[in-house]
Amino acid sequence: MSASPTLRRLGLLTPALATIGLLVGVPLLLMFWISLLQKGGTSGVDWASVPSGANYLRLVWEEDFDGTMIVNTSYLLILLRSVLQAALTTGLCLLFGLPVALWMAGLGRTQRDIMLLLITIPFWTNLLVRNYAWLIILREDGLVAQTVNAVSPFGPVQLLYNDLAVAIGLTYSFLPFMILPLYTVFEKFDWRLLEAAHDLGATRARALRRVVLPIAGPGILAGSLLVFIPCLGAFVTPALLGGGKTLMLGNIIQMQFGASRNWPFGAALSVVLLALMLIVMTSVALLRNRRAK
Amino acid sequence: MSGSSAVSIRNISKSFGRGASAVRVLDDVSVEIGEREFFTLLGPSGCGKTTLLRLIAGFELADRGVIAIGGQDLTQTPPFRRPVNTVFQSYALFPHLTVEQNVGFALEEQGMARDKIRSRVGEALEMVRMHSFARRRPSELSGGQQQRVALARALAPRPQVLLLDEPLSALDLKLRKEMQIELKQLQAEAGITFLFVTHDQEEALTLSDRVAVMQGGHILQMGPPREIYEAPTHRFVADFIGDINLLEAEALPGDQLRIGQGVTLPMAHGKAGAVTLAIRPERARLTAPGAGTLDATLIHSAYLGTALLHKLELPGGGTFLLRQSEVAQTPLESGSRVGLALPADALRVLDQ
């Protein structure tokens, strides 16, 4: 018995399709379904409730005591703050990651390997532990805080439990995601192009702007996405280093599934986050296509 | 060469590495290159020719000595302030820019007005016959086309000196020959001093007004191609350029040279003791046995189309190459005895 080529191909594809379907498709659909339901008693979801878009409306409007709907900007503000925090982190990662990646690409083989190892070593430790480490570093009686306060012209500075602490923690956590793609670009970079630029009258800064950065563009884009996307959903760092005061989208979602026991609203927030990421990635892809032309 | 020299290199030394592992790449090199001259640095890899070029471009700094371009001391000047441009061996075209953007790069750095850049880029591309490719990217061009764009890019800012680092070595033979002719024409047209680096002796002889043969960080001999080819002063130069026969000989008093087994030649040499005699394969002649300077045995003849290349065995051992242009003769059989005539004006006595 010989199956038709189409059937054979379908058969070969089945394991992959099944894996993606079961592990990605079904959970996504399930979450979207939950986001349309109402919250239930102890289980978090009232499975018998009538599906509606009420949870999405809750992001912007809330019901006043007398039943009228008024605009509630608190969730939108958190959303905005998350985007800004993620953008700030991405910027900081680029600022620190670019010189490191450039420098690493110029090293000898052994030194490069050592640097790569050093950059990957933090991943061997749990994210939670690493954030606790920052908690200790930045706290009031910590060495860093004491040093900063000793030289600060503005009097004592609070390093912990604010947006700065979150930015530091997030930058630390995601820096390798920026360095590695940039390093990959610079490792393949033809340094003779830099000589050519100098030869044609470009100073170091001009050569960086006109030759190095444009060619490193795809790496910068990849690194930025790798930092920005997970940053948007981060919740461990804001919870620990932000002290629960500066909430990000990830914290709200976590709270809905945890303490608040409001799974449908948490699911709605997750769907919004997902949509946001899709928008970012699509626009980046469009931008890249346009530039390639 | 008049008093004005485009490039003046005085007592340049350069080492790479530090301490005991330091390698001296250039050792007290001095050259004067004239205005509008096509000057070639020729030598095997590692002879220091590329380093010398990079020192003039400013990519490396000399340990000692002075580099002046157009009469100005530029020894310590960074590359972006030197009035020279380089054509790189790998072309080093900017992959993210179009052909016209590549060619206009230096002009933009000079802050030239946009419409002026456009006309200058057009001119430069016209010069290398690449104007119809202005909007392409380097990756869409063949090797020869990329080569032309690299030339246009380096010529567009009208440098005082154009540095060419083995620019033709990546091209296939036919294209290389074409580009050689174009380069020569381009130089005449642009009226710019060309400093050309190559390991290809034929290329050096074809293109250059003057050639400097380098080895081990020194310039061994410098002069017009004809002089380098016909009157080499060093054994290395003679051996490196073209085919040559080297014969061990003994300088005898009374302007006589003894070649092996009692064969003596009258020749003014001004030397004493063991010397090396050099003669080009095309300058020796075949004669009837006994009628030449010495007799030899034919090992093999190769037909080259325009000539015959004979490989002979000398009586004292050793082989001798002889190039015979008059092909229309009865072919000689391998193993036959022949006479070998070595005209005195074709023989060179070399330094060891």
XYZ file of C-alpha atoms in Angstrom, chain A residues 190 192-204 206-207 210-212 214-215 291-293, chain B residues 54 57 59 79-80 84-86 88 90 92-96 102 105-106 108-109 137 153-154 157:
48
model
C 34.586 42.541 8.585
C 38.469 46.002 7.195
C 35.274 47.966 6.567
C 36.243 50.128 9.507
C 39.650 50.713 7.953
C 37.955 51.537 4.680
C 35.749 54.077 6.464
C 38.774 55.693 8.123
C 40.562 55.678 4.798
C 37.656 57.568 3.248
C 37.828 60.257 5.885
C 35.485 59.021 8.622
C 36.588 59.565 12.223
C 36.008 56.795 14.758
C 31.530 58.740 12.204
C 32.656 55.240 11.189
C 27.840 55.161 9.264
C 29.286 51.646 9.067
C 29.286 49.678 12.316
C 23.941 50.059 10.290
C 25.570 46.689 9.725
C 14.909 48.493 5.345
C 16.044 45.398 3.473
C 14.483 46.771 0.291
C 49.427 50.387 5.545
C 47.590 54.815 4.571
C 46.471 52.093 9.524
C 44.185 57.758 8.305
C 41.063 59.925 8.012
C 45.486 59.113 0.267
C 42.879 56.469 -0.452
C 43.179 52.720 -0.559
C 41.693 46.990 -0.585
C 39.107 42.350 -0.359
C 35.941 46.254 1.603
C 32.830 47.733 -0.007
C 30.142 48.695 2.498
C 27.515 45.964 2.123
C 24.657 48.086 3.457
C 29.792 53.667 -1.466
C 31.078 58.006 1.173
C 34.264 60.066 1.330
C 29.871 63.046 2.281
C 32.519 62.928 4.998
C 24.336 46.707 -3.727
C 35.253 54.881 -4.376
C 38.950 55.463 -3.753
C 37.729 62.131 -3.332
